[in-house]
């Protein structure tokens, strides 16, 4: 089987100074991509800033014979996002791939979470992914080629105690992924999301110590790299990935219950049919979600 290479391609990986982003940047560079290693370089909660972590990853890439450049810009501001894309264009002359990976945690239960803690997490994950993609999109569109990978989370897909800000952001990225995929389809821009599990500074306190060896970032990265490749035709999908397992996660709709005129009590009487899961309707290709929903309504 031929190795999937990225020679001539330019990739931006946000939040690539540590953890998953670092791992993605290293593998993309190893396979020939020129990489913009972006990282604001703050702490796990987003406080502080330093170009150090991004510079260290660039040095690692260069030591292994790859090509990379540092970006210490903030994904969460329009100026920062534009500067990240400009770094790719000014340094390497093009941009082909965006991996929106930068993230932070500010966990609190709803009673204790401040509005600032909510907003700051939405700003980096949702706004940051929008802003960097938004800055890159015109370039991807004009060249008729692009790949975007967003980083969602099981917390968003399934909920997570103490993470109202983070889970809202991560499910928001699923909607963003599906809409970007629809909007990018005609220009051969494929957009997907991952919901990873990996042992990083973000999660090390939340997992038993013996998970470190099994849940390495290196077990998430090959999927990201595949989704970035021009031979990957998939778009608009979400994949659960970690510890060696990869699975598509999809939104499904149950068979439902239909009665044109119905009372509140009719709904109560038919609740088990309304909430039944089988046989579910699930989209198989982009755009089928609405078709499936309409079919279910008729
Ligand atoms: P990490 O903390 O090691 O990496 C996140 C990186 O993003 C850091 O290097 C940080 O400096 C950078 N960053 C934060 N705010 C930034 C900003 N405004 N601009 C630029 N860079 C910024 O954490 P990890 O685990 O590698 O997380 C990577 C992504 O994966 C995040 O989006 C996270 O939410 C997501 N994720 C991770 C999971 C895990 O099990 N580790 C689970 C689900 C999702």
PDB file of N, CA, C and O in Angstrom, residues 157-223:
ATOM      1  N   UNK A 157     -20.566  15.340  22.797  1.00  0.00           N
ATOM      2  CA  UNK A 157     -21.499  14.399  22.171  1.00  0.00           C
ATOM      3  C   UNK A 157     -22.433  13.769  23.194  1.00  0.00           C
ATOM      4  O   UNK A 157     -23.592  13.493  22.891  1.00  0.00           O
ATOM      5  N   UNK A 158     -21.928  13.545  24.399  1.00  0.00           N
ATOM      6  CA  UNK A 158     -22.715  12.779  25.368  1.00  0.00           C
ATOM      7  C   UNK A 158     -22.966  13.517  26.677  1.00  0.00           C
ATOM      8  O   UNK A 158     -23.654  13.016  27.552  1.00  0.00           O
ATOM      9  N   UNK A 159     -22.393  14.727  26.848  1.00  0.00           N
ATOM     10  CA  UNK A 159     -22.551  15.474  28.101  1.00  0.00           C
ATOM     11  C   UNK A 159     -21.476  15.094  29.103  1.00  0.00           C
ATOM     12  O   UNK A 159     -20.909  14.008  29.050  1.00  0.00           O
ATOM     13  N   UNK A 160     -21.172  16.026  30.013  1.00  0.00           N
ATOM     14  CA  UNK A 160     -20.130  15.757  31.001  1.00  0.00           C
ATOM     15  C   UNK A 160     -20.317  16.688  32.198  1.00  0.00           C
ATOM     16  O   UNK A 160     -20.347  17.914  32.033  1.00  0.00           O
ATOM     17  N   UNK A 161     -20.446  16.093  33.377  1.00  0.00           N
ATOM     18  CA  UNK A 161     -20.664  16.876  34.594  1.00  0.00           C
ATOM     19  C   UNK A 161     -19.535  17.905  34.784  1.00  0.00           C
ATOM     20  O   UNK A 161     -18.360  17.565  34.672  1.00  0.00           O
ATOM     21  N   UNK A 162     -19.904  19.146  35.044  1.00  0.00           N
ATOM     22  CA  UNK A 162     -18.903  20.183  35.328  1.00  0.00           C
ATOM     23  C   UNK A 162     -18.318  20.829  34.078  1.00  0.00           C
ATOM     24  O   UNK A 162     -17.365  21.596  34.170  1.00  0.00           O
ATOM     25  N   UNK A 163     -18.894  20.508  32.911  1.00  0.00           N
ATOM     26  CA  UNK A 163     -18.313  21.049  31.670  1.00  0.00           C
ATOM     27  C   UNK A 163     -19.372  21.675  30.763  1.00  0.00           C
ATOM     28  O   UNK A 163     -19.385  21.437  29.552  1.00  0.00           O
ATOM     29  N   UNK A 164     -20.255  22.481  31.332  1.00  0.00           N
ATOM     30  CA  UNK A 164     -21.309  23.107  30.512  1.00  0.00           C
ATOM     31  C   UNK A 164     -20.695  23.956  29.401  1.00  0.00           C
ATOM     32  O   UNK A 164     -21.167  23.930  28.252  1.00  0.00           O
ATOM     33  N   UNK A 165     -19.627  24.681  29.726  1.00  0.00           N
ATOM     34  CA  UNK A 165     -18.965  25.517  28.714  1.00  0.00           C
ATOM     35  C   UNK A 165     -18.311  24.652  27.634  1.00  0.00           C
ATOM     36  O   UNK A 165     -18.521  24.821  26.441  1.00  0.00           O
ATOM     37  N   UNK A 166     -17.551  23.671  28.086  1.00  0.00           N
ATOM     38  CA  UNK A 166     -16.764  22.824  27.175  1.00  0.00           C
ATOM     39  C   UNK A 166     -17.664  21.927  26.329  1.00  0.00           C
ATOM     40  O   UNK A 166     -17.474  21.789  25.116  1.00  0.00           O
ATOM     41  N   UNK A 167     -18.678  21.310  26.947  1.00  0.00           N
ATOM     42  CA  UNK A 167     -19.522  20.390  26.172  1.00  0.00           C
ATOM     43  C   UNK A 167     -20.375  21.159  25.171  1.00  0.00           C
ATOM     44  O   UNK A 167     -20.616  20.685  24.062  1.00  0.00           O
ATOM     45  N   UNK A 168     -20.802  22.373  25.542  1.00  0.00           N
ATOM     46  CA  UNK A 168     -21.549  23.212  24.594  1.00  0.00           C
ATOM     47  C   UNK A 168     -20.654  23.551  23.402  1.00  0.00           C
ATOM     48  O   UNK A 168     -21.069  23.448  22.237  1.00  0.00           O
ATOM     49  N   UNK A 169     -19.423  23.912  23.698  1.00  0.00           N
ATOM     50  CA  UNK A 169     -18.474  24.246  22.623  1.00  0.00           C
ATOM     51  C   UNK A 169     -18.245  23.040  21.721  1.00  0.00           C
ATOM     52  O   UNK A 169     -18.251  23.160  20.487  1.00  0.00           O
ATOM     53  N   UNK A 170     -18.057  21.879  22.328  1.00  0.00           N
ATOM     54  CA  UNK A 170     -17.676  20.709  21.534  1.00  0.00           C
ATOM     55  C   UNK A 170     -18.829  20.192  20.683  1.00  0.00           C
ATOM     56  O   UNK A 170     -18.598  19.653  19.598  1.00  0.00           O
ATOM     57  N   UNK A 171     -20.079  20.324  21.161  1.00  0.00           N
ATOM     58  CA  UNK A 171     -21.204  19.943  20.313  1.00  0.00           C
ATOM     59  C   UNK A 171     -21.425  21.010  19.248  1.00  0.00           C
ATOM     60  O   UNK A 171     -21.827  20.702  18.127  1.00  0.00           O
ATOM     61  N   UNK A 172     -21.133  22.263  19.583  1.00  0.00           N
ATOM     62  CA  UNK A 172     -21.214  23.338  18.589  1.00  0.00           C
ATOM     63  C   UNK A 172     -20.311  23.050  17.396  1.00  0.00           C
ATOM     64  O   UNK A 172     -20.657  23.326  16.252  1.00  0.00           O
ATOM     65  N   UNK A 173     -19.175  22.446  17.684  1.00  0.00           N
ATOM     66  CA  UNK A 173     -18.242  22.128  16.601  1.00  0.00           C
ATOM     67  C   UNK A 173     -18.781  21.050  15.671  1.00  0.00           C
ATOM     68  O   UNK A 173     -18.390  20.989  14.498  1.00  0.00           O
ATOM     69  N   UNK A 174     -19.683  20.223  16.170  1.00  0.00           N
ATOM     70  CA  UNK A 174     -20.294  19.204  15.301  1.00  0.00           C
ATOM     71  C   UNK A 174     -21.185  19.892  14.262  1.00  0.00           C
ATOM     72  O   UNK A 174     -21.103  19.619  13.066  1.00  0.00           O
ATOM     73  N   UNK A 175     -22.017  20.836  14.723  1.00  0.00           N
ATOM     74  CA  UNK A 175     -22.856  21.586  13.783  1.00  0.00           C
ATOM     75  C   UNK A 175     -22.015  22.368  12.792  1.00  0.00           C
ATOM     76  O   UNK A 175     -22.308  22.406  11.584  1.00  0.00           O
ATOM     77  N   UNK A 176     -20.935  22.977  13.300  1.00  0.00           N
ATOM     78  CA  UNK A 176     -20.056  23.762  12.426  1.00  0.00           C
ATOM     79  C   UNK A 176     -19.423  22.856  11.363  1.00  0.00           C
ATOM     80  O   UNK A 176     -19.349  23.203  10.173  1.00  0.00           O
ATOM     81  N   UNK A 177     -18.986  21.687  11.781  1.00  0.00           N
ATOM     82  CA  UNK A 177     -18.362  20.729  10.856  1.00  0.00           C
ATOM     83  C   UNK A 177     -19.329  20.346   9.745  1.00  0.00           C
ATOM     84  O   UNK A 177     -18.971  20.333   8.554  1.00  0.00           O
ATOM     85  N   UNK A 178     -20.560  20.026  10.113  1.00  0.00           N
ATOM     86  CA  UNK A 178     -21.536  19.566   9.114  1.00  0.00           C
ATOM     87  C   UNK A 178     -21.885  20.698   8.136  1.00  0.00           C
ATOM     88  O   UNK A 178     -22.020  20.471   6.936  1.00  0.00           O
ATOM     89  N   UNK A 179     -22.001  21.910   8.649  1.00  0.00           N
ATOM     90  CA  UNK A 179     -22.336  23.037   7.764  1.00  0.00           C
ATOM     91  C   UNK A 179     -21.153  23.419   6.879  1.00  0.00           C
ATOM     92  O   UNK A 179     -21.319  23.640   5.673  1.00  0.00           O
ATOM     93  N   UNK A 180     -19.956  23.467   7.446  1.00  0.00           N
ATOM     94  CA  UNK A 180     -18.766  23.742   6.617  1.00  0.00           C
ATOM     95  C   UNK A 180     -18.645  22.684   5.517  1.00  0.00           C
ATOM     96  O   UNK A 180     -18.254  22.985   4.386  1.00  0.00           O
ATOM     97  N   UNK A 181     -18.956  21.433   5.850  1.00  0.00           N
ATOM     98  CA  UNK A 181     -18.839  20.352   4.860  1.00  0.00           C
ATOM     99  C   UNK A 181     -19.805  20.595   3.705  1.00  0.00           C
ATOM    100  O   UNK A 181     -19.436  20.423   2.535  1.00  0.00           O
ATOM    101  N   UNK A 182     -21.018  21.004   4.023  1.00  0.00           N
ATOM    102  CA  UNK A 182     -21.994  21.310   2.962  1.00  0.00           C
ATOM    103  C   UNK A 182     -21.504  22.480   2.115  1.00  0.00           C
ATOM    104  O   UNK A 182     -21.569  22.452   0.887  1.00  0.00           O
ATOM    105  N   UNK A 183     -20.999  23.512   2.791  1.00  0.00           N
ATOM    106  CA  UNK A 183     -20.595  24.726   2.079  1.00  0.00           C
ATOM    107  C   UNK A 183     -19.287  24.552   1.293  1.00  0.00           C
ATOM    108  O   UNK A 183     -19.050  25.260   0.330  1.00  0.00           O
ATOM    109  N   UNK A 184     -18.467  23.582   1.739  1.00  0.00           N
ATOM    110  CA  UNK A 184     -17.186  23.372   1.058  1.00  0.00           C
ATOM    111  C   UNK A 184     -17.259  22.337  -0.051  1.00  0.00           C
ATOM    112  O   UNK A 184     -16.308  22.189  -0.827  1.00  0.00           O
ATOM    113  N   UNK A 185     -18.392  21.622  -0.139  1.00  0.00           N
ATOM    114  CA  UNK A 185     -18.464  20.443  -1.026  1.00  0.00           C
ATOM    115  C   UNK A 185     -18.087  20.764  -2.468  1.00  0.00           C
ATOM    116  O   UNK A 185     -17.322  20.034  -3.095  1.00  0.00           O
ATOM    117  N   UNK A 186     -18.638  21.859  -3.000  1.00  0.00           N
ATOM    118  CA  UNK A 186     -18.400  22.157  -4.423  1.00  0.00           C
ATOM    119  C   UNK A 186     -16.960  22.530  -4.719  1.00  0.00           C
ATOM    120  O   UNK A 186     -16.503  22.462  -5.851  1.00  0.00           O
ATOM    121  N   UNK A 187     -16.229  22.962  -3.690  1.00  0.00           N
ATOM    122  CA  UNK A 187     -14.826  23.365  -3.891  1.00  0.00           C
ATOM    123  C   UNK A 187     -13.854  22.289  -3.409  1.00  0.00           C
ATOM    124  O   UNK A 187     -12.678  22.576  -3.178  1.00  0.00           O
ATOM    125  N   UNK A 188     -14.364  21.058  -3.248  1.00  0.00           N
ATOM    126  CA  UNK A 188     -13.502  19.954  -2.792  1.00  0.00           C
ATOM    127  C   UNK A 188     -12.836  20.265  -1.446  1.00  0.00           C
ATOM    128  O   UNK A 188     -11.676  19.948  -1.217  1.00  0.00           O
ATOM    129  N   UNK A 189     -13.607  20.909  -0.568  1.00  0.00           N
ATOM    130  CA  UNK A 189     -13.125  21.150   0.796  1.00  0.00           C
ATOM    131  C   UNK A 189     -13.860  20.166   1.698  1.00  0.00           C
ATOM    132  O   UNK A 189     -15.089  20.214   1.814  1.00  0.00           O
ATOM    133  N   UNK A 190     -13.120  19.223   2.265  1.00  0.00           N
ATOM    134  CA  UNK A 190     -13.722  18.197   3.117  1.00  0.00           C
ATOM    135  C   UNK A 190     -13.499  18.589   4.577  1.00  0.00           C
ATOM    136  O   UNK A 190     -12.382  18.970   4.948  1.00  0.00           O
ATOM    137  N   UNK A 191     -14.559  18.475   5.357  1.00  0.00           N
ATOM    138  CA  UNK A 191     -14.488  18.937   6.750  1.00  0.00           C
ATOM    139  C   UNK A 191     -15.048  17.844   7.663  1.00  0.00           C
ATOM    140  O   UNK A 191     -16.182  17.394   7.480  1.00  0.00           O
ATOM    141  N   UNK A 192     -14.253  17.404   8.602  1.00  0.00           N
ATOM    142  CA  UNK A 192     -14.683  16.362   9.542  1.00  0.00           C
ATOM    143  C   UNK A 192     -14.282  16.746  10.954  1.00  0.00           C
ATOM    144  O   UNK A 192     -13.535  17.711  11.159  1.00  0.00           O
ATOM    145  N   UNK A 193     -14.787  15.980  11.916  1.00  0.00           N
ATOM    146  CA  UNK A 193     -14.435  16.248  13.319  1.00  0.00           C
ATOM    147  C   UNK A 193     -14.043  14.952  14.004  1.00  0.00           C
ATOM    148  O   UNK A 193     -14.546  13.872  13.658  1.00  0.00           O
ATOM    149  N   UNK A 194     -13.158  15.092  14.980  1.00  0.00           N
ATOM    150  CA  UNK A 194     -12.832  13.933  15.822  1.00  0.00           C
ATOM    151  C   UNK A 194     -13.312  14.212  17.237  1.00  0.00           C
ATOM    152  O   UNK A 194     -13.378  15.359  17.682  1.00  0.00           O
ATOM    153  N   UNK A 195     -13.655  13.145  17.928  1.00  0.00           N
ATOM    154  CA  UNK A 195     -13.960  13.212  19.362  1.00  0.00           C
ATOM    155  C   UNK A 195     -12.957  12.281  20.038  1.00  0.00           C
ATOM    156  O   UNK A 195     -13.198  11.077  20.159  1.00  0.00           O
ATOM    157  N   UNK A 196     -11.792  12.823  20.402  1.00  0.00           N
ATOM    158  CA  UNK A 196     -10.694  11.953  20.855  1.00  0.00           C
ATOM    159  C   UNK A 196     -10.724  11.658  22.349  1.00  0.00           C
ATOM    160  O   UNK A 196     -11.415  12.331  23.125  1.00  0.00           O
ATOM    161  N   UNK A 197      -9.961  10.653  22.714  1.00  0.00           N
ATOM    162  CA  UNK A 197      -9.592  10.448  24.118  1.00  0.00           C
ATOM    163  C   UNK A 197      -8.094  10.180  24.120  1.00  0.00           C
ATOM    164  O   UNK A 197      -7.624   9.283  23.416  1.00  0.00           O
ATOM    165  N   UNK A 198      -7.357  10.993  24.875  1.00  0.00           N
ATOM    166  CA  UNK A 198      -5.902  10.813  24.929  1.00  0.00           C
ATOM    167  C   UNK A 198      -5.371  11.340  26.255  1.00  0.00           C
ATOM    168  O   UNK A 198      -5.954  12.240  26.856  1.00  0.00           O
ATOM    169  N   UNK A 199      -4.266  10.767  26.644  1.00  0.00           N
ATOM    170  CA  UNK A 199      -3.588  11.189  27.871  1.00  0.00           C
ATOM    171  C   UNK A 199      -2.737  12.409  27.529  1.00  0.00           C
ATOM    172  O   UNK A 199      -1.721  12.306  26.832  1.00  0.00           O
ATOM    173  N   UNK A 200      -3.166  13.590  27.986  1.00  0.00           N
ATOM    174  CA  UNK A 200      -2.409  14.828  27.768  1.00  0.00           C
ATOM    175  C   UNK A 200      -2.468  15.631  29.065  1.00  0.00           C
ATOM    176  O   UNK A 200      -3.134  15.221  30.020  1.00  0.00           O
ATOM    177  N   UNK A 201      -1.871  16.800  29.058  1.00  0.00           N
ATOM    178  CA  UNK A 201      -1.929  17.617  30.281  1.00  0.00           C
ATOM    179  C   UNK A 201      -3.379  17.989  30.605  1.00  0.00           C
ATOM    180  O   UNK A 201      -3.712  18.277  31.743  1.00  0.00           O
ATOM    181  N   UNK A 202      -4.240  17.985  29.562  1.00  0.00           N
ATOM    182  CA  UNK A 202      -5.636  18.350  29.770  1.00  0.00           C
ATOM    183  C   UNK A 202      -6.396  17.282  30.553  1.00  0.00           C
ATOM    184  O   UNK A 202      -7.320  17.566  31.286  1.00  0.00           O
ATOM    185  N   UNK A 203      -5.994  16.022  30.377  1.00  0.00           N
ATOM    186  CA  UNK A 203      -6.791  14.922  30.944  1.00  0.00           C
ATOM    187  C   UNK A 203      -6.042  14.090  31.982  1.00  0.00           C
ATOM    188  O   UNK A 203      -6.639  13.203  32.587  1.00  0.00           O
ATOM    189  N   UNK A 204      -4.744  14.345  32.183  1.00  0.00           N
ATOM    190  CA  UNK A 204      -3.950  13.425  33.014  1.00  0.00           C
ATOM    191  C   UNK A 204      -4.499  13.296  34.435  1.00  0.00           C
ATOM    192  O   UNK A 204      -4.427  12.219  35.022  1.00  0.00           O
ATOM    193  N   UNK A 205      -5.095  14.376  34.967  1.00  0.00           N
ATOM    194  CA  UNK A 205      -5.622  14.309  36.330  1.00  0.00           C
ATOM    195  C   UNK A 205      -6.960  13.575  36.396  1.00  0.00           C
ATOM    196  O   UNK A 205      -7.457  13.278  37.484  1.00  0.00           O
ATOM    197  N   UNK A 206      -7.546  13.305  35.243  1.00  0.00           N
ATOM    198  CA  UNK A 206      -8.897  12.731  35.210  1.00  0.00           C
ATOM    199  C   UNK A 206      -8.888  11.231  34.959  1.00  0.00           C
ATOM    200  O   UNK A 206      -9.927  10.584  35.012  1.00  0.00           O
ATOM    201  N   UNK A 207      -7.705  10.674  34.670  1.00  0.00           N
ATOM    202  CA  UNK A 207      -7.643   9.253  34.277  1.00  0.00           C
ATOM    203  C   UNK A 207      -6.716   8.481  35.200  1.00  0.00           C
ATOM    204  O   UNK A 207      -5.749   9.033  35.714  1.00  0.00           O
ATOM    205  N   UNK A 208      -6.967   7.165  35.364  1.00  0.00           N
ATOM    206  CA  UNK A 208      -6.027   6.339  36.134  1.00  0.00           C
ATOM    207  C   UNK A 208      -4.648   6.350  35.472  1.00  0.00           C
ATOM    208  O   UNK A 208      -4.565   6.401  34.238  1.00  0.00           O
ATOM    209  N   UNK A 209      -3.593   6.283  36.293  1.00  0.00           N
ATOM    210  CA  UNK A 209      -2.222   6.432  35.774  1.00  0.00           C
ATOM    211  C   UNK A 209      -1.889   5.399  34.701  1.00  0.00           C
ATOM    212  O   UNK A 209      -1.152   5.702  33.748  1.00  0.00           O
ATOM    213  N   UNK A 210      -2.443   4.190  34.801  1.00  0.00           N
ATOM    214  CA  UNK A 210      -2.056   3.157  33.822  1.00  0.00           C
ATOM    215  C   UNK A 210      -2.691   3.380  32.441  1.00  0.00           C
ATOM    216  O   UNK A 210      -2.444   2.621  31.514  1.00  0.00           O
ATOM    217  N   UNK A 211      -3.496   4.436  32.306  1.00  0.00           N
ATOM    218  CA  UNK A 211      -4.063   4.734  30.981  1.00  0.00           C
ATOM    219  C   UNK A 211      -3.046   5.446  30.084  1.00  0.00           C
ATOM    220  O   UNK A 211      -3.237   5.532  28.885  1.00  0.00           O
ATOM    221  N   UNK A 212      -1.991   5.987  30.703  1.00  0.00           N
ATOM    222  CA  UNK A 212      -1.061   6.828  29.931  1.00  0.00           C
ATOM    223  C   UNK A 212      -0.501   6.090  28.720  1.00  0.00           C
ATOM    224  O   UNK A 212      -0.447   6.636  27.614  1.00  0.00           O
ATOM    225  N   UNK A 213      -0.106   4.834  28.942  1.00  0.00           N
ATOM    226  CA  UNK A 213       0.515   4.072  27.845  1.00  0.00           C
ATOM    227  C   UNK A 213      -0.474   3.713  26.755  1.00  0.00           C
ATOM    228  O   UNK A 213      -0.125   3.635  25.584  1.00  0.00           O
ATOM    229  N   UNK A 214      -1.734   3.465  27.163  1.00  0.00           N
ATOM    230  CA  UNK A 214      -2.726   3.022  26.171  1.00  0.00           C
ATOM    231  C   UNK A 214      -3.325   4.186  25.388  1.00  0.00           C
ATOM    232  O   UNK A 214      -3.645   4.070  24.219  1.00  0.00           O
ATOM    233  N   UNK A 215      -3.483   5.325  26.084  1.00  0.00           N
ATOM    234  CA  UNK A 215      -4.183   6.452  25.454  1.00  0.00           C
ATOM    235  C   UNK A 215      -3.208   7.519  24.974  1.00  0.00           C
ATOM    236  O   UNK A 215      -3.355   8.704  25.275  1.00  0.00           O
ATOM    237  N   UNK A 216      -2.224   7.119  24.217  1.00  0.00           N
ATOM    238  CA  UNK A 216      -1.248   8.104  23.744  1.00  0.00           C
ATOM    239  C   UNK A 216      -1.859   8.963  22.621  1.00  0.00           C
ATOM    240  O   UNK A 216      -2.691   8.474  21.843  1.00  0.00           O
ATOM    241  N   UNK A 217      -1.448  10.237  22.517  1.00  0.00           N
ATOM    242  CA  UNK A 217      -1.870  11.060  21.376  1.00  0.00           C
ATOM    243  C   UNK A 217      -1.558  10.384  20.043  1.00  0.00           C
ATOM    244  O   UNK A 217      -2.297  10.522  19.070  1.00  0.00           O
ATOM    245  N   UNK A 218      -0.466   9.613  20.004  1.00  0.00           N
ATOM    246  CA  UNK A 218      -0.073   8.938  18.757  1.00  0.00           C
ATOM    247  C   UNK A 218      -1.131   7.951  18.282  1.00  0.00           C
ATOM    248  O   UNK A 218      -1.117   7.538  17.119  1.00  0.00           O
ATOM    249  N   UNK A 219      -2.057   7.563  19.153  1.00  0.00           N
ATOM    250  CA  UNK A 219      -3.130   6.650  18.733  1.00  0.00           C
ATOM    251  C   UNK A 219      -4.355   7.415  18.212  1.00  0.00           C
ATOM    252  O   UNK A 219      -5.339   6.807  17.807  1.00  0.00           O
ATOM    253  N   UNK A 220      -4.292   8.728  18.261  1.00  0.00           N
ATOM    254  CA  UNK A 220      -5.366   9.568  17.701  1.00  0.00           C
ATOM    255  C   UNK A 220      -4.929  10.135  16.344  1.00  0.00           C
ATOM    256  O   UNK A 220      -5.717  10.242  15.407  1.00  0.00           O
ATOM    257  N   UNK A 221      -3.655  10.479  16.263  1.00  0.00           N
ATOM    258  CA  UNK A 221      -3.146  11.230  15.114  1.00  0.00           C
ATOM    259  C   UNK A 221      -3.323  10.565  13.741  1.00  0.00           C
ATOM    260  O   UNK A 221      -3.654  11.261  12.775  1.00  0.00           O
ATOM    261  N   UNK A 222      -3.132   9.241  13.589  1.00  0.00           N
ATOM    262  CA  UNK A 222      -3.272   8.679  12.230  1.00  0.00           C
ATOM    263  C   UNK A 222      -4.639   8.962  11.609  1.00  0.00           C
ATOM    264  O   UNK A 222      -4.725   9.204  10.396  1.00  0.00           O
ATOM    265  N   UNK A 223      -5.699   8.975  12.394  1.00  0.00           N
ATOM    266  CA  UNK A 223      -7.020   9.299  11.839  1.00  0.00           C
ATOM    267  C   UNK A 223      -7.057  10.751  11.353  1.00  0.00           C
ATOM    268  O   UNK A 223      -7.557  11.045  10.263  1.00  0.00           O
TER     269      UNK A 223
END
